[in-house]
Coordinates of C-alpha atoms and ligand atoms in Angstrom, one line a residue:
X1 CA 112.3 111.2 113.9
X2 CA 115.0 111.3 116.5
X3 CA 114.9 107.9 118.3
X4 CA 116.9 106.8 121.4
X5 CA 116.7 103.7 123.5
X6 CA 116.9 104.4 127.2
X7 CA 116.4 102.8 130.6
X8 CA 115.8 106.2 132.2
X9 CA 113.3 108.6 130.7
X10 CA 114.5 112.2 130.5
X11 CA 111.5 113.9 128.9
X12 CA 109.0 114.3 131.8
X13 CA 106.3 115.8 129.5
X14 CA 106.6 113.4 126.6
X15 CA 103.5 111.7 125.4
X16 CA 103.7 108.0 126.3
X17 CA 102.6 105.4 123.7
X18 CA 101.5 102.1 125.0
X19 CA 101.0 99.5 122.3
X20 CA 98.4 96.8 123.2
X21 CA 97.4 93.6 121.3
X22 CA 93.7 92.5 121.5
X23 CA 93.6 89.5 123.8
X24 CA 91.9 88.0 126.8
X25 CA 94.3 89.8 129.1
X26 CA 93.4 93.1 127.7
X27 CA 91.2 94.0 130.6
X28 CA 94.0 93.1 133.1
X29 CA 96.3 95.4 131.2
X30 CA 93.9 98.2 131.3
X31 CA 93.5 97.8 135.0
X32 CA 97.2 98.0 135.4
X33 CA 97.4 101.2 133.3
X34 CA 94.4 102.7 135.2
X35 CA 96.3 102.0 138.5
X36 CA 99.6 103.4 137.2
X37 CA 98.2 106.6 135.8
X38 CA 95.3 107.2 138.2
X39 CA 92.5 106.6 135.6
X40 CA 89.1 105.0 135.8
X41 CA 89.5 101.4 134.8
X42 CA 85.8 100.9 133.8
X43 CA 85.9 103.9 131.5
X44 CA 89.1 102.6 129.9
X45 CA 87.4 99.2 129.1
X46 CA 84.5 100.9 127.6
X47 CA 86.5 103.2 125.5
X48 CA 89.3 101.0 124.2
X49 CA 89.1 97.6 122.5
X50 CA 92.7 97.4 121.2
X51 CA 91.6 96.8 117.6
X52 CA 94.2 97.5 114.9
X53 CA 95.0 101.2 114.5
X54 CA 92.7 102.2 117.4
X55 CA 94.0 105.0 119.5
X56 CA 92.8 106.3 122.9
X57 CA 94.3 109.6 123.8
X58 CA 94.3 110.2 127.6
X59 CA 95.6 112.5 130.3
X60 CA 96.8 110.7 133.4
X61 CA 98.9 111.3 136.4
X62 CA 102.2 109.5 136.8
X63 CA 103.9 108.4 140.0
X64 CA 105.5 111.7 140.5
X65 CA 102.0 113.2 140.4
X66 CA 102.8 115.0 137.2
X67 CA 100.4 115.2 134.3
X68 CA 101.1 112.4 131.7
X69 CA 99.7 112.3 128.2
X70 CA 99.0 108.8 127.2
X71 CA 98.3 107.1 123.9
X72 CA 96.9 103.6 124.0
X73 CA 97.7 102.1 120.6
X74 CA 95.6 99.1 119.5
X75 CA 97.3 96.5 117.4
X76 CA 94.4 94.0 116.8
X77 CA 94.3 90.3 117.6
X78 CA 97.5 88.3 117.4
X79 CA 99.1 91.1 115.5
X80 CA 101.7 89.9 113.0
X81 CA 104.5 92.2 111.8
X82 CA 102.2 93.8 109.2
X83 CA 99.5 94.9 111.6
X84 CA 102.0 96.3 114.0
X85 CA 103.7 98.3 111.3
X86 CA 100.3 99.5 109.9
X87 CA 99.0 100.6 113.3
X88 CA 102.2 102.5 114.1
X89 CA 102.3 104.1 110.7
X90 CA 98.7 105.2 110.9
X91 CA 99.3 106.5 114.4
X92 CA 102.0 109.0 113.3
X93 CA 100.5 109.8 110.0
X94 CA 96.9 110.5 111.2
X95 CA 98.1 112.8 114.0
X96 CA 101.2 114.4 112.7
X97 CA 100.8 118.0 113.9
X98 CA 98.5 117.1 116.9
X99 CA 101.2 115.0 118.6
X100 CA 103.5 116.3 121.3
X101 CA 106.9 116.8 119.8
X102 CA 108.4 114.4 122.4
X103 CA 107.1 110.9 122.5
X104 CA 107.9 107.8 124.5
X105 CA 107.2 104.1 123.8
X106 CA 106.8 101.7 126.6
X107 CA 106.4 97.9 126.7
X108 CA 106.1 97.8 130.4
X109 CA 102.3 98.0 130.7
X110 CA 101.1 96.3 127.5
X111 CA 101.3 92.6 126.4
X112 CA 104.1 92.6 123.9
X113 CA 106.9 91.8 126.4
X114 CA 107.2 88.2 125.1
X115 CA 107.7 89.4 121.6
X116 CA 109.8 92.5 122.5
X117 CA 112.4 92.5 119.8
X118 CA 110.1 91.8 116.9
X119 CA 107.5 94.3 118.2
X120 CA 110.1 97.0 118.7
X121 CA 111.5 96.7 115.2
X122 CA 108.0 96.6 113.7
X123 CA 106.6 99.6 115.7
X124 CA 109.7 101.7 115.1
X125 CA 109.5 100.9 111.4
X126 CA 105.9 101.9 111.3
X127 CA 106.4 105.2 113.3
X128 CA 109.2 106.2 110.9
X129 CA 107.2 105.3 107.8
X130 CA 104.3 107.3 109.2
X131 CA 106.4 110.5 108.7
X132 CA 106.4 110.0 104.9
X133 CA 104.6 112.9 103.2
X134 CA 103.0 112.2 99.8
X135 CA 102.3 115.8 99.0
X136 CA 105.6 116.4 97.3
X137 CA 104.2 118.9 94.7
X138 CA 101.8 120.8 97.0
X139 CA 102.6 124.5 97.1
X140 CA 101.2 125.1 100.6
X141 CA 104.4 124.9 102.6
X142 CA 102.6 124.3 105.9
X143 CA 101.3 121.0 104.5
X144 CA 104.7 119.8 103.3
X145 CA 106.8 120.9 106.3
X146 CA 108.3 118.0 108.3
X147 CA 107.5 117.8 112.0
X148 CA 110.5 117.2 114.1
X149 CA 109.5 114.6 116.7
X150 CA 111.7 112.7 119.1
X151 CA 110.9 109.3 120.5
X152 CA 112.4 107.6 123.6
X153 CA 112.0 103.8 123.7
X154 CA 111.9 102.9 127.4
X155 CA 113.4 99.5 128.2
X156 CA 114.8 97.5 131.1
X157 CA 118.6 97.4 131.3
X158 CA 118.9 93.7 130.4
X159 CA 117.1 94.3 127.1
X160 CA 118.6 97.6 126.1
X161 CA 121.2 96.3 123.7
X162 CA 118.8 94.0 121.8
X163 CA 116.0 96.5 121.7
X164 CA 118.5 99.2 120.5
X165 CA 119.5 97.0 117.6
X166 CA 115.9 96.3 116.7
X167 CA 115.1 100.0 116.8
X168 CA 118.1 100.8 114.5
X169 CA 116.9 98.1 112.1
X170 CA 113.4 99.4 112.0
X171 CA 114.7 102.9 111.4
X172 CA 117.1 101.8 108.6
X173 CA 114.4 99.8 106.8
X174 CA 112.1 102.8 107.0
X175 CA 114.7 105.2 105.6
X176 CA 115.3 102.9 102.6
X177 CA 111.6 102.1 102.2
X178 CA 110.7 105.8 102.1
X179 CA 113.3 106.4 99.4
X180 CA 111.7 103.6 97.4
X181 CA 108.2 104.8 98.1
X182 CA 109.2 108.3 96.8
X183 CA 110.7 106.8 93.7
X184 CA 107.7 104.6 92.9
X185 CA 105.2 107.4 93.6
X186 CA 107.1 109.8 91.4
X187 CA 105.2 110.6 88.2
X188 CA 106.7 109.9 84.8
X189 CA 107.7 113.5 84.1
X190 CA 109.8 113.4 87.2
X191 CA 111.2 110.0 86.7
X192 CA 113.1 108.6 83.7
X193 CA 115.5 105.7 83.3
X194 CA 118.5 108.0 84.0
X195 CA 116.9 109.0 87.3
X196 CA 116.8 105.3 88.3
X197 CA 120.4 104.7 87.4
X198 CA 121.4 107.9 89.2
X199 CA 119.7 106.7 92.3
X200 CA 121.7 103.5 92.1
X201 CA 125.0 105.4 91.7
X202 CA 124.3 107.7 94.6
X203 CA 123.1 104.9 96.9
X204 CA 126.2 102.8 95.9
X205 CA 128.4 105.6 97.3
X206 CA 126.3 106.1 100.4
X207 CA 125.7 102.5 101.4
X208 CA 128.8 100.8 100.2
X209 CA 128.2 98.8 97.0
X210 CA 129.1 99.4 93.3
X211 CA 126.9 100.5 90.4
X212 CA 127.8 100.6 86.8
X213 CA 125.4 101.7 84.1
X214 CA 125.2 100.5 80.5
X215 CA 124.1 103.6 78.5
X216 CA 121.8 103.3 75.4
X217 CA 124.6 104.0 72.9
X218 CA 126.4 100.8 74.0
X219 CA 123.3 98.5 74.1
X220 CA 123.2 97.5 70.5
X221 CA 126.8 96.2 70.5
X222 CA 126.3 94.5 73.9
X223 CA 123.1 92.9 72.5
X224 CA 120.5 94.2 74.9
X225 CA 117.9 94.0 72.1
X226 CA 114.9 93.4 74.4
X227 CA 115.6 96.7 76.2
X228 CA 116.2 98.6 73.0
X229 CA 113.0 97.2 71.5
X230 CA 110.8 98.6 74.3
X231 CA 112.8 101.8 74.3
X232 CA 112.1 102.5 70.6
X233 CA 109.0 104.5 71.3
X234 CA 110.6 106.6 73.9
X235 CA 112.2 110.0 74.0
X236 CA 114.2 109.0 77.1
X237 CA 117.2 106.7 76.6
X238 CA 117.1 103.4 78.3
X239 CA 119.6 102.5 81.0
X240 CA 120.8 99.1 82.3
X241 CA 122.1 99.3 85.8
X242 CA 124.3 96.7 87.3
X243 CA 125.0 96.8 91.1
X244 CA 127.2 94.6 93.1
X245 CA 127.8 94.2 96.8
X246 CA 130.5 91.9 98.2
X247 CA 130.9 91.2 101.9
X248 CA 134.2 91.7 103.6
X249 CA 134.6 88.0 104.7
X250 CA 133.7 85.0 102.6
X251 CA 130.2 85.1 101.1
X252 CA 127.8 82.3 102.0
X253 CA 126.0 82.6 98.7
X254 CA 126.0 84.5 95.4
X255 CA 122.5 85.8 94.7
X256 CA 121.3 87.7 91.6
X257 CA 118.3 90.0 91.6
X258 CA 116.7 91.4 88.5
X259 CA 114.0 94.1 88.7
X260 CA 111.6 95.5 86.1
X261 CA 112.3 99.2 85.7
X262 CA 109.5 100.5 83.4
X263 CA 109.2 104.1 84.4
X264 CA 105.8 104.4 82.7
X265 CA 103.8 101.9 80.8
X266 CA 101.3 103.3 78.3
X267 CA 101.1 99.8 76.7
X268 CA 102.8 101.1 73.6
X269 CA 100.8 100.7 70.4
X270 CA 98.7 98.0 72.1
X271 CA 97.7 101.0 74.2
X272 CA 96.1 100.7 77.7
X273 CA 92.6 102.1 78.5
X274 CA 93.0 105.5 80.2
X275 CA 91.0 104.8 83.4
X276 CA 93.8 103.4 85.5
X277 CA 96.8 104.3 83.3
X278 CA 98.1 106.9 85.8
X279 CA 99.0 103.9 88.1
X280 CA 101.6 102.8 85.5
X281 CA 104.1 105.3 87.0
X282 CA 104.6 102.5 89.5
X283 CA 105.7 99.9 86.8
X284 CA 109.2 100.1 88.3
X285 CA 108.2 98.5 91.6
X286 CA 110.4 95.5 90.9
X287 CA 113.4 97.8 90.3
X288 CA 112.6 99.6 93.6
X289 CA 112.6 96.2 95.4
X290 CA 116.0 95.4 94.0
X291 CA 117.4 98.9 94.8
X292 CA 116.2 98.8 98.3
X293 CA 117.5 95.3 98.9
X294 CA 121.0 96.3 97.6
X295 CA 121.0 99.2 100.0
X296 CA 119.8 97.1 103.0
X297 CA 122.3 94.2 102.3
X298 CA 125.1 96.7 102.2
X299 CA 123.9 98.6 105.3
X300 CA 123.4 95.4 107.3
X301 CA 126.7 94.0 105.9
X302 CA 125.0 90.7 105.0
X303 CA 127.5 87.8 104.3
X304 CA 126.0 87.4 100.8
X305 CA 127.5 88.3 97.4
X306 CA 124.7 90.2 95.8
X307 CA 124.2 91.4 92.3
X308 CA 121.3 93.5 91.2
X309 CA 120.3 94.3 87.6
X310 CA 117.7 96.9 86.6
X311 CA 116.8 97.4 83.0
X312 CA 114.9 100.7 82.7
X313 CA 112.8 102.3 80.0
X314 CA 109.4 103.7 79.6
X315 CA 106.9 102.0 77.2
X316 CA 105.5 104.8 75.0
X317 CA 103.8 105.4 71.7
X318 CA 105.7 106.7 68.7
X319 CA 106.1 106.1 65.0
X320 CA 109.3 104.1 65.7
X321 CA 107.7 102.1 68.5
X322 CA 107.6 98.3 68.2
X323 CA 104.5 96.9 66.6
X324 CA 102.5 93.7 67.1
X325 CA 104.0 91.1 64.7
X326 CA 107.5 92.5 64.9
X327 CA 110.2 90.0 65.6
X328 CA 113.1 91.1 67.8
X329 CA 116.2 89.5 69.1
X330 CA 117.4 89.4 72.7
X331 CA 120.6 89.3 74.8
X332 CA 120.4 85.5 74.8
X333 CA 120.1 85.4 71.0
X334 CA 116.6 83.9 71.1
X335 CA 114.1 85.6 68.8
X336 CA 110.8 86.9 70.1
X337 CA 107.6 87.6 68.2
X338 CA 105.7 90.6 69.6
X339 CA 102.0 89.9 69.8
X340 CA 101.2 92.6 72.3
X341 CA 103.4 95.7 72.9
X342 CA 101.9 95.9 76.4
X343 CA 103.7 92.7 77.4
X344 CA 106.9 94.8 77.6
X345 CA 108.2 94.0 81.0
X346 CA 109.1 90.5 80.1
X347 CA 111.2 91.8 77.1
X348 CA 113.5 93.9 79.3
X349 CA 113.6 91.2 82.0
X350 CA 114.6 88.6 79.4
X351 CA 117.8 90.7 78.8
X352 CA 118.3 91.3 82.5
X353 CA 118.0 87.6 83.4
X354 CA 120.3 86.4 80.5
X355 CA 122.8 89.1 81.3
X356 CA 122.8 88.1 84.9
X357 CA 123.2 84.4 84.3
X358 CA 125.8 84.7 81.5
X359 CA 128.0 87.3 83.2
X360 CA 127.6 86.5 86.9
X361 CA 126.5 82.9 87.3
X362 CA 124.6 83.5 90.6
X363 CA 123.7 80.4 92.7
X364 CA 120.2 81.9 93.3
X365 CA 118.4 84.0 90.7
X366 CA 115.3 86.0 91.6
X367 CA 113.4 88.5 89.5
X368 CA 110.7 90.9 90.6
X369 CA 108.3 92.7 88.4
X370 CA 104.9 94.4 88.3
X371 CA 104.4 92.0 85.4
X372 CA 100.7 91.2 84.9
X373 CA 97.1 92.3 85.6
X374 CA 96.5 88.6 85.7
X375 CA 98.2 88.1 89.0
X376 CA 96.0 90.8 90.5
X377 CA 92.9 89.0 89.2
X378 CA 94.1 85.9 91.0
X379 CA 95.5 87.2 94.3
X380 CA 94.1 90.8 94.6
X381 CA 96.2 93.2 96.5
X382 CA 96.9 90.7 99.2
X383 CA 100.0 88.8 98.1
X384 CA 102.5 88.6 95.3
X385 CA 102.7 85.7 92.9
X386 CA 105.6 83.2 93.3
X387 CA 106.7 81.2 90.3
X388 CA 109.5 78.6 90.7
X389 CA 110.2 75.0 90.1
X390 CA 112.7 74.8 92.9
X391 CA 111.0 73.5 96.1
X392 CA 113.5 74.6 98.7
X393 CA 113.7 78.1 97.2
X394 CA 109.9 78.2 97.2
X395 CA 109.8 77.4 100.9
X396 CA 112.4 79.9 101.8
X397 CA 110.6 82.7 99.9
X398 CA 107.2 81.7 101.3
X399 CA 108.6 81.7 104.8
X400 CA 110.2 85.1 104.3
X401 CA 106.8 86.3 103.2
X402 CA 105.1 85.0 106.3
X403 CA 107.8 86.5 108.6
X404 CA 107.7 89.9 107.0
X405 CA 104.0 90.1 106.2
X406 CA 105.1 90.7 102.6
X407 CA 103.2 87.6 101.5
X408 CA 103.7 85.4 98.5
X409 CA 101.5 82.7 97.0
X410 CA 102.7 80.0 94.7
X411 CA 101.6 79.2 91.1
X412 CA 102.3 76.1 89.0
X413 CA 104.6 76.6 86.0
X414 CA 103.9 73.3 84.2
X415 CA 105.0 72.9 80.6
X416 CA 101.4 72.9 79.4
X417 CA 101.5 76.6 79.9
X418 CA 104.7 76.9 78.0
X419 CA 103.0 75.6 74.9
X420 CA 100.6 78.6 74.9
X421 CA 103.5 81.0 74.0
X422 CA 105.0 78.9 71.2
X423 CA 105.5 81.1 68.1
X424 CA 105.1 80.1 64.4
X425 CA 107.8 82.4 63.3
X426 CA 110.2 82.9 66.2
X427 CA 111.6 81.0 69.2
X428 CA 108.8 82.3 71.5
X429 CA 106.0 84.9 71.5
X430 CA 105.4 87.5 74.2
X431 CA 101.7 86.8 74.7
X432 CA 99.5 83.8 74.2
X433 CA 96.8 85.9 72.7
X434 CA 94.2 84.4 75.1
X435 CA 92.7 85.9 78.2
X436 CA 93.8 83.1 80.5
X437 CA 96.7 82.1 82.8
X438 CA 98.4 85.4 82.0
X439 CA 100.7 85.5 85.0
X440 CA 101.8 81.9 84.5
X441 CA 102.5 82.3 80.7
X442 CA 104.5 85.4 81.6
X443 CA 106.6 83.3 84.0
X444 CA 107.0 80.7 81.3
X445 CA 108.3 83.3 78.9
X446 CA 110.9 84.5 81.4
X447 CA 112.0 80.9 82.0
X448 CA 113.3 80.9 78.4
X449 CA 115.9 83.4 79.4
X450 CA 117.2 81.8 82.6
X451 CA 119.3 79.3 80.7
X452 CA 117.8 76.5 82.7
X453 CA 119.0 78.0 86.0
X454 CA 118.3 75.4 88.7
X455 CA 117.4 77.9 91.4
X456 CA 115.3 80.7 89.8
X457 CA 112.2 82.3 91.1
X458 CA 110.0 85.0 89.5
X459 CA 107.9 87.2 91.8
X460 CA 105.0 89.0 90.1
X461 CA 104.3 92.0 92.4
X462 CA 101.8 93.9 90.3
X463 CA 99.1 93.8 93.0
X464 CA 101.3 94.6 96.0
X465 CA 103.7 97.3 94.8
X466 CA 100.8 99.8 95.2
X467 CA 98.2 99.5 97.9
X468 CA 95.7 101.4 100.0
X469 CA 97.8 103.5 102.4
X470 CA 97.1 106.1 105.1
X471 CA 99.0 108.6 103.0
X472 CA 96.6 108.9 100.1
X473 CA 93.1 108.5 98.8
X474 CA 94.3 106.6 95.8
X475 CA 96.6 103.5 96.0
X476 CA 100.2 104.5 96.6
X477 CA 103.6 102.8 96.8
X478 CA 104.5 100.2 99.4
X479 CA 108.2 99.4 98.8
X480 CA 107.1 95.7 98.7
X481 CA 110.0 93.4 98.5
X482 CA 112.6 95.2 100.5
X483 CA 111.8 93.6 103.8
X484 CA 110.9 90.3 102.1
X485 CA 114.2 89.9 100.2
X486 CA 116.4 91.2 103.0
X487 CA 114.8 88.7 105.3
X488 CA 115.2 85.9 102.7
X489 CA 118.9 86.8 102.4
X490 CA 119.4 87.0 106.1
X491 CA 118.0 83.5 106.5
X492 CA 120.0 81.8 103.8
Ligands
BES1 N1 102.7 96.7 83.9 C1 101.7 95.9 83.4 C2 101.0 95.0 84.5 C3 100.3 95.7 85.5 C4 98.9 95.8 85.4 C5 100.9 96.2 86.7 C6 98.2 96.5 86.4 C7 100.2 96.8 87.7 C8 98.8 96.9 87.6 C9 102.2 95.0 82.3 O1 103.3 95.5 81.5 C10 101.1 94.6 81.4 O2 100.7 95.5 80.7 N2 100.7 93.4 81.3 C11 99.7 92.9 80.5 C12 100.2 91.8 79.7 C13 99.3 91.3 78.6 C14 99.2 92.4 77.5 C15 99.9 90.1 78.0 C16 98.5 92.5 81.4 O3 98.7 91.8 82.3 O4 97.4 92.9 81.0
MN2 MN1 102.5 96.6 79.9
ZN3 ZN1 104.4 97.0 82.4

């Protein structure tokens, strides 16, 4: 989508989008629109309630007496960022080929003027995301072909600069989010650990950070035993990607991000039931969040020294695959008893976390992972789980979640839960063996590998990395975490 911000519209036959929140003033707004475009106000009130994602498609007359195509776009009551993005995304996605190729967006008639900058960024982000096409492997070219739309954002001169910046941000986020959505939606025969590390190398060039990759043949010597253990059952060599972004001036903070990059999780020998196994192509949603945040931090030139680590492998079944009862080592040197090979994410994160702490000593340490089914049973698909003992970090992350609509909810990590993963034979076991508190015991496991870092948080995003989207009948990727973490970093 070609987007410009302008005070003077040039496209006289563009379709005009008017976003409207549901509120008491809605009728006054509709009166105003009816007067401006020579429409029947009573009919408008009957036909349009401004609920989220509602669209009323009209033909009016503008002041120059020309025909004007109008789209009233409902946003729902007190729309937060999420509802605005969803409504805009659905608007473009659902109409794709039925839309005029030239569109305009105006805040002059609706009720978003008080919240102009936030709304502009969110709506533009949603419009751009709406262009994503999930039918990557369809052979009918008509279905896959991109539609080249243009959009003029109409503003008053005094707001032009600020709106323009918001528009560019919304667009930049969408670009990165779509790259991540494509990566997460890619099936396992089109996505292996090398594909993930290659994405990082290319993005590093494009956006201005560095990426280096530890290849499988060097892992034994370096001591990445957790990654190697999970990779034993795989035909694809594991990768361990280390990205670094340094700002030009002095950095306010040094932040380390670690993302789970399991390109497909069969469960290993503790194999998963087949019903929902196809969703396990998304088991690198944590990696995608870290990738996307690296790219955004570099694009926005944030004053933060950022390090991102992505251990990547699939978790497959093979004669050489790890077995329950195996005892493995880890980068930290701690031994781990394998109770369930399906608790694989924590094994590769253990190495990622230790490696980060021991080699980079970040002031803030955050890991993201599609780690447990347990967090989905607790929070559904509505929020990610937050696990941290650091109160101020907790507040900052929860606030970023509220601001971006990528919500988090906090869990306790009391030592009582730590006792559930004590091993008889090794330093720790990877599963308690009991069907309870699974998300929390997973966090307690990871804690062993943070070397008592004082400012560490674990985000379990199993329920939010995939969600119901306009693009698909089944759940599909969300790029959850990119806006959350970028917002968190911007507000440090
Ligand atoms: N990747 C899964 C968690 C998951 C489940 C993500 C559903 C998204 C949707 C993870 O590796 C896993 O298998 N976790 C197990 C751990 C258990 C065996 C201790 C789980 O939560 O069931
Ligand atoms: Mn698993
Ligand atoms: Zn997994």
